[in-house]
Coordinates of C-alpha atoms and ligand atoms in Angstrom, one line a residue:
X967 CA -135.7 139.1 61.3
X968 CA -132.9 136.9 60.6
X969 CA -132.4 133.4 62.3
X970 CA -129.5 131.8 62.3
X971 CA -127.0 128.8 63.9
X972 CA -124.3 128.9 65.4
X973 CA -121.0 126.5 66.4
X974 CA -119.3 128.7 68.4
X975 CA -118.6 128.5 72.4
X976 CA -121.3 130.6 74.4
X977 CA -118.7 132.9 75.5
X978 CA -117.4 133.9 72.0
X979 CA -120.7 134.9 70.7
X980 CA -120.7 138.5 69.6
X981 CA -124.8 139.7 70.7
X982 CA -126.1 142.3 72.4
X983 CA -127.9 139.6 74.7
X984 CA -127.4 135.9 75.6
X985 CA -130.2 134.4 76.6
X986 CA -129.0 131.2 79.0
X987 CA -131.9 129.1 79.8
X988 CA -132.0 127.0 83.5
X989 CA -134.3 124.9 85.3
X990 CA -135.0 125.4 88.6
X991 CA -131.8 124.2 90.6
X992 CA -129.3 124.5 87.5
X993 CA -126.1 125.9 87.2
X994 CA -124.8 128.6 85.0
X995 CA -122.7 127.5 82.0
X996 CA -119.0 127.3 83.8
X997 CA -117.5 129.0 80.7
X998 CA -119.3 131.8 80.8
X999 CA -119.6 132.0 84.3
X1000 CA -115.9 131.3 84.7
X1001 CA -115.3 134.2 81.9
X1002 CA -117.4 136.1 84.4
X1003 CA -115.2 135.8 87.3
X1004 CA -118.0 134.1 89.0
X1005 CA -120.9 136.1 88.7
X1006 CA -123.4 134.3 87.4
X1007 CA -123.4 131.7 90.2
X1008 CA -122.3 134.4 92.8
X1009 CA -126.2 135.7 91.7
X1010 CA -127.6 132.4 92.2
X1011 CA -126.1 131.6 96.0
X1012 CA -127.3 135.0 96.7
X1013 CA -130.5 133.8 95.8
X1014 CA -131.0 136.4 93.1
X1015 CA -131.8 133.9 91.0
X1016 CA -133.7 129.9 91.1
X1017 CA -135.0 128.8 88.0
X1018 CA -138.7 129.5 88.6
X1019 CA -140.5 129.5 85.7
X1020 CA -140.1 132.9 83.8
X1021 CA -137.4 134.2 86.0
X1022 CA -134.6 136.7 84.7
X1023 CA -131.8 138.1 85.8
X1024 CA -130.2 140.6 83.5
X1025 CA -125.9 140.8 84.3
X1026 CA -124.0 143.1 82.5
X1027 CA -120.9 141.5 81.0
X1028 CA -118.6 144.9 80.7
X1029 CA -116.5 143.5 77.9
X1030 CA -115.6 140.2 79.7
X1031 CA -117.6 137.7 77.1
X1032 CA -119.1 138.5 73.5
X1033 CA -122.6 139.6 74.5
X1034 CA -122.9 142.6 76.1
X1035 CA -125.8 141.6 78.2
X1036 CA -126.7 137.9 79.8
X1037 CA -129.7 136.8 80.5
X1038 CA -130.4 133.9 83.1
X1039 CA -133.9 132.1 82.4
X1040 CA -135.6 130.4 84.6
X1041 CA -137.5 127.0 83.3
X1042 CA -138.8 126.0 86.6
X1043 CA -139.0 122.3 87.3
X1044 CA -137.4 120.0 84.8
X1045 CA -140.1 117.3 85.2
X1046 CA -142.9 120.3 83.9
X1047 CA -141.2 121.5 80.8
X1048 CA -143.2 120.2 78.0
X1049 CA -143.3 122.3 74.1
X1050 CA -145.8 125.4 75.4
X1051 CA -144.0 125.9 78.4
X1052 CA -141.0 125.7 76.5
X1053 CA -141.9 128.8 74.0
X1054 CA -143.6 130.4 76.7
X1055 CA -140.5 130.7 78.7
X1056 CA -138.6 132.0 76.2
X1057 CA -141.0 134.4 75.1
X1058 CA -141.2 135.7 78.4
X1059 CA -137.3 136.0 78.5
X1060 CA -137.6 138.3 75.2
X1061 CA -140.3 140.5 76.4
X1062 CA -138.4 140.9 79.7
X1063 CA -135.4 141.5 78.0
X1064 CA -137.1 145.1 76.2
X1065 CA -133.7 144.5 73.8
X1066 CA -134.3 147.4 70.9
X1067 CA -132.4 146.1 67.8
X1068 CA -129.3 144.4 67.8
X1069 CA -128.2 140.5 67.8
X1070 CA -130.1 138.1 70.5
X1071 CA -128.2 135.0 71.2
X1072 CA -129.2 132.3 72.9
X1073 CA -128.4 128.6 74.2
X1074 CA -130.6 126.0 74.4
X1075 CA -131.4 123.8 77.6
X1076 CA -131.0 119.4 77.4
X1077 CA -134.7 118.7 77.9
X1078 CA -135.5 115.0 78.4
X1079 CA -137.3 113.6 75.5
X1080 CA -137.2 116.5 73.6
X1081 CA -134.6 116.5 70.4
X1082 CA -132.6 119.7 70.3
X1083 CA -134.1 120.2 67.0
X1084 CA -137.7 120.7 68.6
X1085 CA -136.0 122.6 71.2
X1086 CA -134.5 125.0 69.0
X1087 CA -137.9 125.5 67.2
X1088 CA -140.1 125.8 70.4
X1089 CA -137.3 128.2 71.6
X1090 CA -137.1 130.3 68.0
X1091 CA -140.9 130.1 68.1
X1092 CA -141.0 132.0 71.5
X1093 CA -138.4 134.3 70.9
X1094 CA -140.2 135.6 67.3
X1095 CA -143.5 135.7 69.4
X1096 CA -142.6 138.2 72.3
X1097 CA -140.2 140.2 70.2
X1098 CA -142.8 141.0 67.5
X1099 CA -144.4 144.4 67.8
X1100 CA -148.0 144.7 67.6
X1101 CA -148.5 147.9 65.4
X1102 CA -150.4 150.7 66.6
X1103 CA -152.1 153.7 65.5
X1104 CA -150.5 156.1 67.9
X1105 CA -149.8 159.1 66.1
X1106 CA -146.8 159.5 68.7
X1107 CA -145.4 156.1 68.3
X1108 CA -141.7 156.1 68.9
X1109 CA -141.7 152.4 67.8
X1110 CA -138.7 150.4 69.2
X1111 CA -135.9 149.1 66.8
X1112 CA -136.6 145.8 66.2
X1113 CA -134.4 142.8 66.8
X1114 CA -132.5 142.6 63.6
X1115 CA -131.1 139.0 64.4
X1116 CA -131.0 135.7 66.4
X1117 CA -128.3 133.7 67.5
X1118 CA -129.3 130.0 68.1
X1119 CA -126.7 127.9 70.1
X1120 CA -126.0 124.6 68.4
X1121 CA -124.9 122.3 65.7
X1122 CA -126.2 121.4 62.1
X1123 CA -128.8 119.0 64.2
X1124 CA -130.6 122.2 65.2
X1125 CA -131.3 123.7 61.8
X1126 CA -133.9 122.4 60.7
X1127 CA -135.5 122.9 63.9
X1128 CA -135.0 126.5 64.0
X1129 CA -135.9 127.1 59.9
X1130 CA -139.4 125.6 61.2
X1131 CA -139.6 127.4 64.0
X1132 CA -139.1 130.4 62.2
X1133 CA -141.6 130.2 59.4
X1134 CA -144.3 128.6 62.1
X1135 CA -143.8 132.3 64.3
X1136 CA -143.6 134.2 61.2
X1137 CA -147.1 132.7 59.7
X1138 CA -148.7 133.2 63.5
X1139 CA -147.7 137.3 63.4
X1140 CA -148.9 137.6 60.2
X1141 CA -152.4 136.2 61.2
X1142 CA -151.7 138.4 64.8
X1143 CA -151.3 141.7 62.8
X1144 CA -154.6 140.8 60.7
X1145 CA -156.9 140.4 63.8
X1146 CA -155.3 143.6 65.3
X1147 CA -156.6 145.8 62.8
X1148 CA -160.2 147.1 63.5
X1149 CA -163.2 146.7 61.3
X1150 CA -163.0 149.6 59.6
X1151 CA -159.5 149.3 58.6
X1152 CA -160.0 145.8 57.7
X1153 CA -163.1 145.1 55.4
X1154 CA -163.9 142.1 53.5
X1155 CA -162.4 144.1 50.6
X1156 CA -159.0 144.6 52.0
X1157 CA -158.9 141.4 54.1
X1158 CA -159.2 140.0 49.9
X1159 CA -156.2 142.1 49.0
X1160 CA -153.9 141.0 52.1
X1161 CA -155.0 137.6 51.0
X1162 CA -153.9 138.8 47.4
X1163 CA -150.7 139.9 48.5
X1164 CA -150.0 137.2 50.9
X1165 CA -150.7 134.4 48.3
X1166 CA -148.5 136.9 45.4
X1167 CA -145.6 136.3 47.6
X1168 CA -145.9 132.9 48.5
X1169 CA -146.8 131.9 44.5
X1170 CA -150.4 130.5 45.8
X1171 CA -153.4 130.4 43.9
X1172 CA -156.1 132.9 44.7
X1173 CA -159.6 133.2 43.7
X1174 CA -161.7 135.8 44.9
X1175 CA -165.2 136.2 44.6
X1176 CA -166.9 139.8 44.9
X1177 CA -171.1 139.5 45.6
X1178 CA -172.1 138.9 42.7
X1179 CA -169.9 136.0 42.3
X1180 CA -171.4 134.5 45.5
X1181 CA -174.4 134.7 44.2
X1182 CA -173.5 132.7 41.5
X1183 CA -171.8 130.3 43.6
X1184 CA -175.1 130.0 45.5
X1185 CA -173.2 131.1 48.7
X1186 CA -176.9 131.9 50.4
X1187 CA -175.6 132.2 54.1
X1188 CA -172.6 134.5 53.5
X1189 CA -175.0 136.3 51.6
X1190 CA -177.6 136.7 53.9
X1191 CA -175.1 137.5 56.7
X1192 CA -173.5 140.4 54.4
X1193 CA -177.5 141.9 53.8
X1194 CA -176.8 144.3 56.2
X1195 CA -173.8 145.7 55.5
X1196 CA -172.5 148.6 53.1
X1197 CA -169.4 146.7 52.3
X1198 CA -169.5 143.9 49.9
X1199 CA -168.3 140.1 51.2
X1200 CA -165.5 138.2 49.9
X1201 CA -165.0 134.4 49.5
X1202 CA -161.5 134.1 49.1
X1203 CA -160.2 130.7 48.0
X1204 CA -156.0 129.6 47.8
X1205 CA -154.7 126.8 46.7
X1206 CA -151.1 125.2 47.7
X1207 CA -150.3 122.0 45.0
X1208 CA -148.3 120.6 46.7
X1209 CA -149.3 117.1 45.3
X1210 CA -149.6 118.3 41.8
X1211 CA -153.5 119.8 42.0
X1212 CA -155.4 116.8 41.7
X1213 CA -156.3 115.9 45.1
X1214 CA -157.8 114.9 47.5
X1215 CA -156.9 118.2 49.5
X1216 CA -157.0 119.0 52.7
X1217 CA -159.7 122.1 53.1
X1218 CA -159.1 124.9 55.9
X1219 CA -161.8 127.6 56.2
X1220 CA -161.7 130.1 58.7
X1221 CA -164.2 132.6 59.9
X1222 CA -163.6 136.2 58.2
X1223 CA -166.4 138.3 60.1
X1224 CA -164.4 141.4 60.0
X1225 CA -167.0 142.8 62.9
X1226 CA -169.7 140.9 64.8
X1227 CA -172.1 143.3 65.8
X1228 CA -174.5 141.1 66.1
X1229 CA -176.9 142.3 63.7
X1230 CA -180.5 142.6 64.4
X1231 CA -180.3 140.4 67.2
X1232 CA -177.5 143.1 68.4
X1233 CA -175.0 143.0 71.1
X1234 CA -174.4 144.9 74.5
X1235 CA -172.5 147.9 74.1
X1236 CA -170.6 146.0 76.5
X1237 CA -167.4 144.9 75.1
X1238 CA -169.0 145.2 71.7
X1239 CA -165.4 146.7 70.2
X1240 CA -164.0 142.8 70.9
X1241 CA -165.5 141.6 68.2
X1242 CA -163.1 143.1 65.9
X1243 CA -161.4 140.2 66.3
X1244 CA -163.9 138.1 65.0
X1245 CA -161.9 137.4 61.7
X1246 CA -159.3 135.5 63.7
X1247 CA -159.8 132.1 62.1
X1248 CA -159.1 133.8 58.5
X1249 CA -156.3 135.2 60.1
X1250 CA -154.8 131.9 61.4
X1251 CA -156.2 130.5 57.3
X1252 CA -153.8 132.9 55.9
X1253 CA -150.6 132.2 58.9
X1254 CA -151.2 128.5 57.8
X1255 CA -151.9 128.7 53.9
X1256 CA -147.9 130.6 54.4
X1257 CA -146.1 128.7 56.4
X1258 CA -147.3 125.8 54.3
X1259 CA -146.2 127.1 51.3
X1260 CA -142.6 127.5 52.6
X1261 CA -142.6 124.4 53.9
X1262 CA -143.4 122.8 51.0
X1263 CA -145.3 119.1 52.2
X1264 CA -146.4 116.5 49.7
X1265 CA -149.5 117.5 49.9
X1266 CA -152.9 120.0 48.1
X1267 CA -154.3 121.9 50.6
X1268 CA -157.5 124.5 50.2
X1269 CA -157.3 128.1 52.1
X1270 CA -161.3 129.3 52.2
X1271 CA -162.4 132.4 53.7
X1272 CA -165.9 134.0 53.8
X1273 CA -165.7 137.5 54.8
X1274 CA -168.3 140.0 55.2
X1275 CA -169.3 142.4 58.8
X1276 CA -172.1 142.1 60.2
X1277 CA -174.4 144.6 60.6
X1278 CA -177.5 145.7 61.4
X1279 CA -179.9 147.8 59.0
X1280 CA -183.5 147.7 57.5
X1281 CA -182.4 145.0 54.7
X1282 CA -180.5 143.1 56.9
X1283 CA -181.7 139.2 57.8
X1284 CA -184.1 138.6 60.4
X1285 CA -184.6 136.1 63.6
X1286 CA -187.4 133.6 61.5
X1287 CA -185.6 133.9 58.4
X1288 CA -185.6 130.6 56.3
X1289 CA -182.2 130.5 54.2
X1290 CA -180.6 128.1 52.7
X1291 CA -176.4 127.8 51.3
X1292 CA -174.6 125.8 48.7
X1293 CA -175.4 122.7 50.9
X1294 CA -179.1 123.1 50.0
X1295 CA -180.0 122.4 53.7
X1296 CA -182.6 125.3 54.7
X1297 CA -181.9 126.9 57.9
X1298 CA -184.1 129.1 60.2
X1299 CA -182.5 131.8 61.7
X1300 CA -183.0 132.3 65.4
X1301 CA -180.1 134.6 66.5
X1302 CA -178.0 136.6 63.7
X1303 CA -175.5 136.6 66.2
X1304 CA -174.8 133.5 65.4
X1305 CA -173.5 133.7 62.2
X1306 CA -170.2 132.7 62.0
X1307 CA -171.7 129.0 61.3
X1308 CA -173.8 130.4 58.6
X1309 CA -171.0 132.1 56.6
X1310 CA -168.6 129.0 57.2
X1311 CA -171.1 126.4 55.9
X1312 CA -170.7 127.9 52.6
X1313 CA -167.2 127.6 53.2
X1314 CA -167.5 124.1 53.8
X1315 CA -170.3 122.9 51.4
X1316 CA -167.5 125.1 49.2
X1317 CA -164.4 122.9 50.0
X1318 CA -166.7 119.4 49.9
X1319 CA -167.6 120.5 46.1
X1320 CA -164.2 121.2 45.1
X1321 CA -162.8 117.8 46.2
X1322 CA -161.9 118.7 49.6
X1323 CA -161.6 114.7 51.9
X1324 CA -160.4 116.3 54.7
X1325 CA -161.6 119.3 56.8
X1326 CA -160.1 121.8 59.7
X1327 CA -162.5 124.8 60.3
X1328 CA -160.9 127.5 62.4
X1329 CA -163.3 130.5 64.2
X1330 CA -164.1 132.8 67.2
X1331 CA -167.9 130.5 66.9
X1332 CA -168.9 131.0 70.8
X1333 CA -169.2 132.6 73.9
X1334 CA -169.6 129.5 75.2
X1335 CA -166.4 127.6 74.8
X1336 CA -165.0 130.7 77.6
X1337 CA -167.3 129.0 80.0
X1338 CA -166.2 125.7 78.8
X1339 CA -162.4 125.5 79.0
X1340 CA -161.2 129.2 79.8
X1341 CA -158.3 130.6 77.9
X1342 CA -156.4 127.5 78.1
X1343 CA -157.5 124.9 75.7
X1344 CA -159.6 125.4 72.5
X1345 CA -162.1 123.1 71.5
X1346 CA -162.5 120.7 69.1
X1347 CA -165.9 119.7 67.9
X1348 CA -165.8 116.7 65.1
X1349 CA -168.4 114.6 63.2
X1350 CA -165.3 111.7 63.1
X1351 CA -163.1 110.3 65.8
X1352 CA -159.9 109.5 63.7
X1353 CA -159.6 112.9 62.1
X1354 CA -159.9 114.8 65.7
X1355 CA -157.5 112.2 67.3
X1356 CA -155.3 113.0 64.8
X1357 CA -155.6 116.9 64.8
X1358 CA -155.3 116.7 68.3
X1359 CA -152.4 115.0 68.0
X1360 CA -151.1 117.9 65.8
X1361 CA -151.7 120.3 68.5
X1362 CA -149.8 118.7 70.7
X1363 CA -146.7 118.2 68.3
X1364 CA -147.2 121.8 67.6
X1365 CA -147.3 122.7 71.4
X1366 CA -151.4 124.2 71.4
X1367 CA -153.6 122.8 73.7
X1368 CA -157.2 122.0 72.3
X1369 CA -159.5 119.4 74.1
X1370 CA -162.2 117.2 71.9
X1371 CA -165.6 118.1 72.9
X1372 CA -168.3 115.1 72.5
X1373 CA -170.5 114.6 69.6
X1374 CA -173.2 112.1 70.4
X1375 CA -176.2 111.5 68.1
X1376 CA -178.2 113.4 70.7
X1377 CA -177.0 116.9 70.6
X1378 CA -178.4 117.7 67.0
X1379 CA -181.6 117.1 68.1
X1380 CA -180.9 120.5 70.4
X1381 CA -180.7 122.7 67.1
X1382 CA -183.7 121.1 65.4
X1383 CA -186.5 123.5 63.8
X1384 CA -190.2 123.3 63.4
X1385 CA -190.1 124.7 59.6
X1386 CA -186.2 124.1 58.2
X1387 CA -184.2 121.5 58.3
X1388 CA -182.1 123.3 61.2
X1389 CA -182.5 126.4 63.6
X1390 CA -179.1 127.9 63.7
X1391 CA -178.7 128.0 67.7
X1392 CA -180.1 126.1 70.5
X1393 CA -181.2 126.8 73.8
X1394 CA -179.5 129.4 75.7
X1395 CA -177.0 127.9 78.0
X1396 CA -177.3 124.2 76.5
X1397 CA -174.3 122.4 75.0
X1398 CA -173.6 126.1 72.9
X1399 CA -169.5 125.2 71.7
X1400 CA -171.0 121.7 70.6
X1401 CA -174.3 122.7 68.6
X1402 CA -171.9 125.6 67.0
X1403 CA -170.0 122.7 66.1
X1404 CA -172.2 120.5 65.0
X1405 CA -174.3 123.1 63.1
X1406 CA -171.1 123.0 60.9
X1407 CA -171.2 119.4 60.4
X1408 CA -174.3 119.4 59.3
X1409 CA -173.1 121.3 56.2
X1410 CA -170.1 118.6 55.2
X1411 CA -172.2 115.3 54.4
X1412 CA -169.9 112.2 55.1
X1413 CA -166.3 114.3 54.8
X1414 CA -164.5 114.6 58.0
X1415 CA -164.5 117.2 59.4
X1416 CA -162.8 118.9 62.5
X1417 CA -164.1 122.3 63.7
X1418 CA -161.5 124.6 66.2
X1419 CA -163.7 127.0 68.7
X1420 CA -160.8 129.7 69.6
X1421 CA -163.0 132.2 71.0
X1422 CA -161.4 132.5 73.9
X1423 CA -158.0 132.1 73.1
X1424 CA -157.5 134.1 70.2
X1425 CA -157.0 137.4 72.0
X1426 CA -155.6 138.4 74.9
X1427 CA -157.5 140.5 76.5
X1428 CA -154.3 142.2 79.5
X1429 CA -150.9 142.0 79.4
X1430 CA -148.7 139.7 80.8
X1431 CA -145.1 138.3 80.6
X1432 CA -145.1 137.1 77.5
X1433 CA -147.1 139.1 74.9
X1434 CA -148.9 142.1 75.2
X1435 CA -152.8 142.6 75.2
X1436 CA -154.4 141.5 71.4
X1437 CA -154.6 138.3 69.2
X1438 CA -152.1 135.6 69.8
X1439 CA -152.4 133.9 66.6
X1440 CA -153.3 130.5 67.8
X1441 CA -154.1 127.5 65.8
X1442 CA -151.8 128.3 62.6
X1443 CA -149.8 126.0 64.0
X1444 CA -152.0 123.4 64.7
X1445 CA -153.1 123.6 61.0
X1446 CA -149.9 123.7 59.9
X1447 CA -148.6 120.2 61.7
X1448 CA -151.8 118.7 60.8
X1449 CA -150.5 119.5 57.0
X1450 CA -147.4 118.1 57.8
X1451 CA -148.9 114.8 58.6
X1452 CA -151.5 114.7 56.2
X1453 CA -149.1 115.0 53.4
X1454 CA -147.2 111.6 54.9
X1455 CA -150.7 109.7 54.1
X1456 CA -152.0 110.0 58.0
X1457 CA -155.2 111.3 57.4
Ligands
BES2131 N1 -168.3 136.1 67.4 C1 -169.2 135.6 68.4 C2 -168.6 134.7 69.4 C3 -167.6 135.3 70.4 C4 -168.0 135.8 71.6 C5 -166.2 135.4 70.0 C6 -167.0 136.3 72.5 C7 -165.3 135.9 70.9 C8 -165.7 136.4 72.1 C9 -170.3 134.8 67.7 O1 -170.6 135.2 66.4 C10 -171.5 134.9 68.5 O2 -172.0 135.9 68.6 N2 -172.0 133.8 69.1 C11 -173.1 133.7 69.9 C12 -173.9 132.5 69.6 C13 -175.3 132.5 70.2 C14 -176.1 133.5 69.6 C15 -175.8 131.1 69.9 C16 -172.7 133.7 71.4 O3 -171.6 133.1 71.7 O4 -173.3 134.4 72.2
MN2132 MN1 -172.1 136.7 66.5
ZN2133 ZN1 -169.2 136.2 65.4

């Protein structure tokens, strides 16, 4: 899809929808409305039309303007817009609109405190979200045209805005049309290869390592997770120089279990399909390793992904198990459910080795964090405050929520073990986002480190307004901001 700025009045634009955005209590643009004979505010005294948030009204202009169609948007109140809400609306106006093909146009509301260059990206960003297609396996699927091109209202001062906005919604479908695919279209195998292709096109660096090579890594706990399965892991590892190679780089691993059945300590049948999604934080890895490399910061940064299923089977690891990863910490296994920590402290002791002073893990770690915080806010479990402050920070600029979960002294003591040097879960019920967390830490020595639970936010699990049921691709764009500023020195 195509992206582009333009100068010209709203009523002059040639689309086959403009997209006009109000707030609750706003007025439609008098040139178009006046080119309308009236219309658009006739609609809004009938009381067709307010402003709430994620209203439309859909007016056929019958050759009177450019577009054929306009779209009214409703923003709701002024004083609640803020960057999510922003997207979201907009979003919700392109997935109302069910335009097939064609040019989208739209203008973009004054909101206070906002610079229309962030305005133009939240607005691209939601736009690119809701009109992308989730691909399915239908063998019927009369797939809709897709949007060929959009329109953005404004000067040169909304560029840039829009070029970000762009890439940012680009990288986030890519990592929502990884986590779509099931398990046994997506193995550790091809998830490699995507990675391979992804990084061919982007002219990143890519190492991957096949099981032998992580046994000769020493990559125990990706290993031991993988015993079960009949499909080989994968530690994939990209590099962005950005900074010329040298360091210090910023290290993002994600979670690549392409399915969690649990393993021995198996699942419900309940539900058990989810968890093809469990490879969401690679997903969001690869959406962030992208849009950094077209947006070129100042900066190294580290892609890691350990990939593998897993699976039960008469090899597979055991509840009492005593492993131990490239960190050298031994770990006895309680649950091998919970081994999304296992596979991602390799990741970890992985990115510490190679020179990594900075780290953001991404994953689907717990049940828990649902419980916690709902679909609404990830969280964010840290073993330093600066580094979370500041990634927080990033999520806001970047318009995802997350919310920093404590990490007290007192809450390893919950994982401790009577044989190893850790259990890898605690008590049911007790504290489970934060020990997930802070199992992770355990694995990083002294290197900051800032772990994102998305559990229950990377998949939707019903439709609604603005995207349809499956992965929504968060946290790419936390990572990506969080690039952004660690490649200005704020780190
Ligand atoms: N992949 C799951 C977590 C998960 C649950 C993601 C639901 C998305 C939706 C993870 O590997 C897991 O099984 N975690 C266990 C940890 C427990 C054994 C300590 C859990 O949350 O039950
Ligand atoms: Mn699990
Ligand atoms: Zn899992």
């Amino acid at each position: 899809m195509e992206v582009l700025t333009t100068q010209q009045p709203l009523a002059k634009i040639v689309a086959d929808l403009l997209i006009l955005p109000l707030f609750q209590g706003g007025r439609p643009p008098a040139e178009v409305d006046g080119a309308l004979g009236g219309g658009l505010s006739r609609a809004v005294e009938a009381g067709d039309f307010a402003g709430e948030f994620g209203q439309t009204l859909i007016y056929y202009t019958e050759g009177r303007i450019g577009a054929r169609r306009v779209m009214l948007l409703g923003l709701g109140a002024e004083s609640r817009i803020d960057r999510a809400r922003l997207r979201r609306a907009f979003g919700i106006g392109a997935r109302a609109s069910r335009q097939k093909g064609g040019t989208v146009a739209c203008a973009l509301p004054a909101v206070p405190g906002l610079p229309a260059s962030e305005t133009a990206r939240f607005a691209v960003e939601g736009l690119l979200h809701s009109f992308h297609p989730l691909r399915t396996l239908k063998t019927d699927q009369q797939a809709r045209p897709p949007v060929e091109r959009i329109l953005v209202s404004g000067g040169a001062e909304v560029e840039p805005g829009a070029r970000l906005g762009q890439i940012l919604a680009e990288a986030a479908n890519l990592a929502r049309d990884l986590a779509w695919l099931p398990g046994n279209r997506l193995t550790a195998s091809d998830l490699a290869e995507k990675a391979r292709e992804i990084c061919r096109e982007a002219g990143l660096d890519i190492e991957v390592y096949d099981r032998e090579g992580c046994r000769k890594l020493g990559l125990g706990l990706l290993l031991a997770v993988n015993q079960g399965s009949r499909e080989e892991p994968r530690f994939i590892v990209m590099r962005y120089r950005g900074a010329g190679g040298k360091g210090p780089w910023l290290g993002l691993v994600g979670k690549g279990i392409t399915f969690d059945s649990g393993g021995i300590s198996i699942k419900p049948t309940e539900n058990m399909w989810d968890m093809k999604y469990d490879m969401s934080g690679a997903a969001a890895v690869l959406g962030a390793m992208q849009a950094i490399s077209r947006l070129k910061p100042a900066c190294d940064v580290m892609g890691i992904i350990p990939a593998t299923d897993n699976m039960p089977d008469g090899g597979a690891y055991k509840p009492g198990d005593v492993i131990s990863g490239l960190s050298g910490k031994t770990v006895e296994i309680r649950s091998t459910d919970a081994e999304g920590r296992l596979v991602l402290a390799d990741g970890l002791a992985y990115a510490v080795s190679k020179g990594c002073s900075r780290l953001i893990t991404v994953s689907t770690l717990t049940g828990a964090v649902r419980i916690a915080l709902g679909p609404v806010r990830f969280a964010m479990v840290s073993n330093d405050d600066r580094w979370e402050e500041l990634v927080f920070q990033a999520a806001e600029e970047a318009g995802e929520k997350g919310w920093r979960l404590p990490h007290d002294q007192e809450y390893y003591d919950l994982f401790k073990s009577p044989i190893a040097d850790m259990a890898n879960t605690g008590q049911p019920r007790t504290a489970g986002t934060i020990v997930g967390g802070l199992f992770l830490m355990s694995h990083v020595g002294d290197t900051p480190c800032v772990h994102l639970d998305i559990a229950a936010q990377a998949y939707q699990t019903s439709d609604d307004a603005y995207q349809q049921a499956g992965p929504t691709g968060v946290a790419v764009r936390t990572m990506v901001q969080a690039a952004l500023r660690f490649a200005e020195g704020r780190r």
